[in-house]
CSV table of C-alpha atoms in Angstrom, one decimal:
chain,number,residue,atom,x,y,z
A,1,UNK,CA,-54.1,59.4,-122.9
A,2,UNK,CA,-52.0,56.4,-121.9
A,3,UNK,CA,-51.5,56.1,-118.1
A,4,UNK,CA,-47.9,55.9,-117.0
A,5,UNK,CA,-47.2,52.6,-115.3
A,6,UNK,CA,-46.4,53.1,-111.6
A,7,UNK,CA,-42.8,51.7,-111.8
A,8,UNK,CA,-41.8,54.2,-114.5
A,9,UNK,CA,-42.6,57.1,-112.2
A,10,UNK,CA,-39.6,58.5,-110.4
A,11,UNK,CA,-39.5,57.5,-106.7
A,12,UNK,CA,-40.0,60.0,-103.9
A,13,UNK,CA,-37.4,60.1,-101.2
A,14,UNK,CA,-37.9,60.0,-97.4
A,15,UNK,CA,-35.0,61.0,-95.1
A,16,UNK,CA,-34.7,58.3,-92.4
A,17,UNK,CA,-31.8,59.0,-90.0
A,18,UNK,CA,-29.8,60.6,-92.7
A,19,UNK,CA,-30.4,58.0,-95.5
A,20,UNK,CA,-32.5,59.0,-98.5
A,21,UNK,CA,-34.9,56.1,-98.8
A,22,UNK,CA,-36.5,55.7,-102.3
A,23,UNK,CA,-40.3,55.1,-102.2
A,24,UNK,CA,-43.0,54.4,-104.8
A,25,UNK,CA,-46.5,54.7,-103.6
A,26,UNK,CA,-49.9,54.5,-105.3
A,27,UNK,CA,-53.1,55.4,-103.6
A,28,UNK,CA,-56.1,53.1,-103.7
A,29,UNK,CA,-58.5,51.0,-101.8
A,30,UNK,CA,-57.6,49.2,-98.6
A,31,UNK,CA,-56.3,46.9,-97.4
A,32,UNK,CA,-53.2,48.3,-99.2
A,33,UNK,CA,-50.3,46.1,-100.2
A,34,UNK,CA,-46.8,46.8,-98.8
A,35,UNK,CA,-43.8,45.1,-100.5
A,36,UNK,CA,-40.7,44.3,-98.5
A,37,UNK,CA,-37.8,43.0,-100.7
A,38,UNK,CA,-35.0,40.6,-99.9
A,39,UNK,CA,-31.3,41.1,-99.1
A,40,UNK,CA,-29.6,42.8,-102.0
A,41,UNK,CA,-32.8,43.1,-104.1
A,42,UNK,CA,-34.7,46.2,-105.1
A,43,UNK,CA,-38.2,47.4,-105.5
A,44,UNK,CA,-38.2,47.0,-109.3
A,45,UNK,CA,-37.8,43.2,-109.3
A,46,UNK,CA,-40.2,40.9,-111.0
A,47,UNK,CA,-42.4,40.0,-108.0
A,48,UNK,CA,-42.7,43.7,-106.9
A,49,UNK,CA,-43.6,44.8,-110.4
A,50,UNK,CA,-46.1,42.0,-110.8
A,51,UNK,CA,-47.8,43.0,-107.6
A,52,UNK,CA,-47.7,46.7,-108.6
A,53,UNK,CA,-49.5,45.9,-111.9
A,54,UNK,CA,-52.1,43.8,-110.1
A,55,UNK,CA,-52.7,46.4,-107.4
A,56,UNK,CA,-53.1,49.1,-110.1
A,57,UNK,CA,-55.6,46.9,-112.0
A,58,UNK,CA,-57.5,46.3,-108.7
A,59,UNK,CA,-57.4,50.0,-107.7
A,60,UNK,CA,-55.6,49.0,-104.5
A,61,UNK,CA,-53.0,51.0,-102.7
A,62,UNK,CA,-49.4,49.8,-103.2
A,63,UNK,CA,-46.3,50.8,-101.3
A,64,UNK,CA,-42.7,49.8,-101.7
A,65,UNK,CA,-39.2,51.1,-101.0
A,66,UNK,CA,-35.6,50.3,-101.2
A,67,UNK,CA,-33.6,49.8,-98.1
A,68,UNK,CA,-30.4,51.9,-97.7
A,69,UNK,CA,-27.7,50.6,-99.9
A,70,UNK,CA,-30.2,48.9,-102.2
A,71,UNK,CA,-31.7,50.1,-105.5
A,72,UNK,CA,-32.3,53.8,-105.7
A,73,UNK,CA,-31.9,54.6,-102.0
A,74,UNK,CA,-28.8,56.3,-100.6
A,75,UNK,CA,-26.3,54.9,-98.2
A,76,UNK,CA,-23.8,52.1,-98.4
A,77,UNK,CA,-25.0,48.5,-98.5
A,78,UNK,CA,-22.2,47.4,-96.0
A,79,UNK,CA,-23.6,49.9,-93.4
A,80,UNK,CA,-26.9,48.1,-93.3
A,81,UNK,CA,-28.3,46.0,-90.5
A,82,UNK,CA,-31.7,44.4,-89.8
A,83,UNK,CA,-32.3,47.1,-87.2
A,84,UNK,CA,-31.5,49.9,-89.6
A,85,UNK,CA,-33.6,48.4,-92.5
A,86,UNK,CA,-36.4,47.8,-90.0
A,87,UNK,CA,-36.4,51.4,-88.9
A,88,UNK,CA,-36.5,52.6,-92.5
A,89,UNK,CA,-39.4,50.2,-93.3
A,90,UNK,CA,-41.4,51.4,-90.3
A,91,UNK,CA,-40.7,55.1,-91.2
A,92,UNK,CA,-41.9,54.5,-94.7
A,93,UNK,CA,-45.0,52.6,-93.5
A,94,UNK,CA,-45.9,55.3,-91.0
A,95,UNK,CA,-45.4,58.1,-93.5
A,96,UNK,CA,-47.3,56.6,-96.5
A,97,UNK,CA,-49.6,53.8,-95.5
A,98,UNK,CA,-53.2,54.8,-94.6
A,99,UNK,CA,-55.6,52.3,-93.2
A,100,UNK,CA,-55.4,48.5,-93.1
A,101,UNK,CA,-52.4,46.9,-94.9
A,102,UNK,CA,-51.1,43.5,-96.0
A,103,UNK,CA,-47.3,43.1,-95.7
A,104,UNK,CA,-45.7,41.0,-98.4
A,105,UNK,CA,-42.1,40.0,-97.5
A,106,UNK,CA,-39.7,38.1,-99.7
A,107,UNK,CA,-36.8,36.3,-98.1
A,108,UNK,CA,-35.2,38.8,-95.7
A,109,UNK,CA,-38.3,41.0,-96.3
A,110,UNK,CA,-40.3,38.3,-94.4
A,111,UNK,CA,-38.0,38.9,-91.4
A,112,UNK,CA,-38.5,42.6,-91.7
A,113,UNK,CA,-42.3,42.1,-92.0
A,114,UNK,CA,-42.5,40.0,-88.8
A,115,UNK,CA,-40.4,42.5,-86.9
A,116,UNK,CA,-42.6,45.4,-88.2
A,117,UNK,CA,-45.7,43.6,-86.9
A,118,UNK,CA,-44.0,43.3,-83.5
A,119,UNK,CA,-43.0,47.0,-83.4
A,120,UNK,CA,-46.3,48.3,-84.7
A,121,UNK,CA,-48.3,46.2,-82.2
A,122,UNK,CA,-46.0,47.4,-79.4
A,123,UNK,CA,-46.9,51.0,-80.4
A,124,UNK,CA,-50.7,50.2,-80.4
A,125,UNK,CA,-50.9,50.1,-84.2
A,126,UNK,CA,-53.1,47.3,-85.5
A,127,UNK,CA,-53.1,48.3,-89.2
A,128,UNK,CA,-51.4,45.0,-90.5
A,129,UNK,CA,-54.3,42.7,-91.3
A,130,UNK,CA,-52.4,40.0,-93.2
A,131,UNK,CA,-48.9,38.7,-94.1
A,132,UNK,CA,-47.7,36.9,-97.2
A,133,UNK,CA,-44.2,35.6,-96.8
A,134,UNK,CA,-42.2,34.2,-99.8
A,135,UNK,CA,-39.2,31.9,-99.1
A,136,UNK,CA,-39.2,33.5,-95.7
A,137,UNK,CA,-35.7,34.0,-94.1
A,138,UNK,CA,-36.3,35.3,-90.6
A,139,UNK,CA,-33.2,35.0,-88.4
A,140,UNK,CA,-31.1,33.9,-91.4
A,141,UNK,CA,-28.0,35.4,-90.0
A,142,UNK,CA,-28.1,33.4,-86.8
A,143,UNK,CA,-29.9,30.2,-88.1
A,144,UNK,CA,-28.6,29.9,-91.7
A,145,UNK,CA,-25.2,31.7,-91.9
A,146,UNK,CA,-23.6,31.5,-88.4
A,147,UNK,CA,-23.8,27.7,-88.1
A,148,UNK,CA,-22.0,27.0,-91.3
A,149,UNK,CA,-19.3,29.7,-91.2
A,150,UNK,CA,-15.9,28.4,-92.3
A,151,UNK,CA,-12.7,29.1,-90.4
A,152,UNK,CA,-11.6,31.6,-93.1
A,153,UNK,CA,-15.0,33.4,-93.0
A,154,UNK,CA,-14.8,33.6,-89.2
A,155,UNK,CA,-11.3,35.0,-89.5
A,156,UNK,CA,-12.4,37.6,-92.1
A,157,UNK,CA,-15.3,38.7,-89.8
A,158,UNK,CA,-12.9,39.1,-86.9
A,159,UNK,CA,-10.1,40.8,-88.8
A,160,UNK,CA,-11.8,42.7,-91.6
A,161,UNK,CA,-15.3,43.0,-90.2
A,162,UNK,CA,-16.9,41.2,-93.1
A,163,UNK,CA,-16.7,38.3,-95.5
A,164,UNK,CA,-17.8,38.1,-99.2
A,165,UNK,CA,-19.5,35.2,-101.0
A,166,UNK,CA,-20.1,34.9,-104.8
A,167,UNK,CA,-23.7,35.4,-105.6
A,168,UNK,CA,-25.9,33.3,-107.9
A,169,UNK,CA,-28.0,36.4,-108.6
A,170,UNK,CA,-25.5,39.1,-109.5
A,171,UNK,CA,-21.9,39.7,-110.6
A,172,UNK,CA,-21.3,41.5,-107.3
A,173,UNK,CA,-20.5,39.2,-104.4
A,174,UNK,CA,-22.8,39.1,-101.3
A,175,UNK,CA,-21.1,40.9,-98.4
A,176,UNK,CA,-22.0,39.9,-94.9
A,177,UNK,CA,-20.7,42.2,-92.1
A,178,UNK,CA,-20.0,41.5,-88.5
A,179,UNK,CA,-22.4,44.3,-87.6
A,180,UNK,CA,-25.2,42.6,-89.7
A,181,UNK,CA,-24.6,39.2,-87.9
A,182,UNK,CA,-24.3,40.7,-84.4
A,183,UNK,CA,-27.4,42.9,-84.9
A,184,UNK,CA,-29.3,39.9,-86.4
A,185,UNK,CA,-29.1,38.2,-83.0
A,186,UNK,CA,-30.9,41.1,-81.4
A,187,UNK,CA,-33.8,40.9,-83.9
A,188,UNK,CA,-34.5,37.2,-83.7
A,189,UNK,CA,-38.1,36.2,-84.1
A,190,UNK,CA,-37.9,32.4,-84.1
A,191,UNK,CA,-36.8,32.0,-80.5
A,192,UNK,CA,-40.4,31.3,-79.4
A,193,UNK,CA,-44.0,31.6,-80.4
A,194,UNK,CA,-44.8,34.5,-82.9
A,195,UNK,CA,-48.1,36.3,-82.4
A,196,UNK,CA,-48.9,38.1,-85.7
A,197,UNK,CA,-52.6,38.9,-84.8
A,198,UNK,CA,-53.5,38.3,-88.4
A,199,UNK,CA,-53.6,35.6,-91.1
A,200,UNK,CA,-50.3,34.5,-92.6
A,201,UNK,CA,-49.8,32.8,-96.0
A,202,UNK,CA,-46.3,31.3,-96.6
A,203,UNK,CA,-45.1,30.3,-100.1
A,204,UNK,CA,-42.0,28.1,-100.1
A,205,UNK,CA,-40.2,26.3,-102.9
A,206,UNK,CA,-38.9,22.8,-102.1
A,207,UNK,CA,-36.0,23.4,-104.6
A,208,UNK,CA,-34.9,26.5,-102.7
A,209,UNK,CA,-31.1,26.3,-102.4
A,210,UNK,CA,-30.8,29.4,-100.2
A,211,UNK,CA,-33.4,28.9,-97.5
A,212,UNK,CA,-34.3,25.3,-96.9
A,213,UNK,CA,-38.0,24.4,-96.6
A,214,UNK,CA,-37.3,23.1,-93.1
A,215,UNK,CA,-36.9,26.8,-92.1
A,216,UNK,CA,-40.4,27.6,-93.4
A,217,UNK,CA,-41.8,24.6,-91.6
A,218,UNK,CA,-40.1,25.7,-88.3
A,219,UNK,CA,-41.6,29.2,-88.8
A,220,UNK,CA,-45.1,27.7,-89.3
A,221,UNK,CA,-44.7,25.7,-86.0
A,222,UNK,CA,-44.1,29.0,-84.2
A,223,UNK,CA,-47.2,30.8,-85.7
A,224,UNK,CA,-50.8,30.5,-84.5
A,225,UNK,CA,-51.8,27.5,-86.4
A,226,UNK,CA,-55.5,28.4,-87.2
A,227,UNK,CA,-54.4,31.4,-89.2
A,228,UNK,CA,-51.5,30.0,-91.2
A,229,UNK,CA,-51.5,28.7,-94.8
A,230,UNK,CA,-48.4,27.0,-96.1
A,231,UNK,CA,-48.1,26.5,-99.8
A,232,UNK,CA,-45.1,24.3,-100.8
A,233,UNK,CA,-44.0,24.5,-104.4
A,234,UNK,CA,-42.3,21.2,-105.4
A,235,UNK,CA,-40.0,22.7,-108.1
A,236,UNK,CA,-39.9,26.3,-106.8
A,237,UNK,CA,-36.5,27.9,-106.2
A,238,UNK,CA,-35.6,30.8,-103.9
A,239,UNK,CA,-36.7,33.5,-106.4
A,240,UNK,CA,-40.2,32.2,-107.0
A,241,UNK,CA,-40.4,34.4,-110.1
A,242,UNK,CA,-41.7,32.0,-112.7
A,243,UNK,CA,-45.1,32.8,-114.2
A,244,UNK,CA,-46.8,30.0,-112.1
A,245,UNK,CA,-45.1,31.3,-108.9
A,246,UNK,CA,-46.2,34.9,-109.7
A,247,UNK,CA,-49.8,33.6,-110.2
A,248,UNK,CA,-49.7,31.9,-106.8
A,249,UNK,CA,-48.3,35.1,-105.2
A,250,UNK,CA,-51.1,37.3,-106.7
A,251,UNK,CA,-53.7,34.7,-105.6
A,252,UNK,CA,-52.4,34.6,-102.1
A,253,UNK,CA,-52.3,38.4,-101.8
A,254,UNK,CA,-55.8,38.7,-103.4
A,255,UNK,CA,-57.3,36.1,-101.0
A,256,UNK,CA,-55.9,37.9,-98.0
A,257,UNK,CA,-57.1,41.3,-99.3
A,258,UNK,CA,-60.6,39.9,-99.6
A,259,UNK,CA,-60.5,38.7,-96.0
A,260,UNK,CA,-59.1,42.0,-94.9
A,261,UNK,CA,-62.2,43.9,-95.8
């Protein structure tokens, strides 16, 4: 009998504050892997699927979900904020993850991962034993968007409550709301030292047009230095989805998983 690949299975749904959050979860050995996607991406993207296949081969637990307004989850994208998506990610983690876990966050997902560690630690939960952050974009609203807002964008935010930008990644424009930007300020993690209590491996492309490598370098400077690995990929872009990037991702996650035993 041919086993059904994990991604082809229908998601299960978890109600979080009235939003139906789509979740895919495979049981297996620990530390398990928890995938946290980026802004406007979903849990069936290339990187998440690659990790899912790898985890299945390794017999390792794998957990992923779509934030509200993303992928198969309910809710409107424009209603989303970092606080809301963080609360959903914590709810999914607490409901499905058993034992030690490694958080793998891509772009905005890296911000969610860092905030999750803070909130879990605050609650006395030390289950996160490693972080892999790809093209990390913590504090992107305050550090990468707000400083370069045009007069027209500022006017749209004030009058309409949002502005839209064409996207390199989809036909739909990216929408940034006033609520997202204001809430982002309350979730900043790069205002001072960040104590993750676990090893961190950052993968950053030097050809990333969305999140400059200087942002990753600043993040490294705020993390406990003895536990941080930074891999710079000279020709890597923001997606880091080429075969060689995916190999590097799997290696980084695999190395941390071995350490997490």
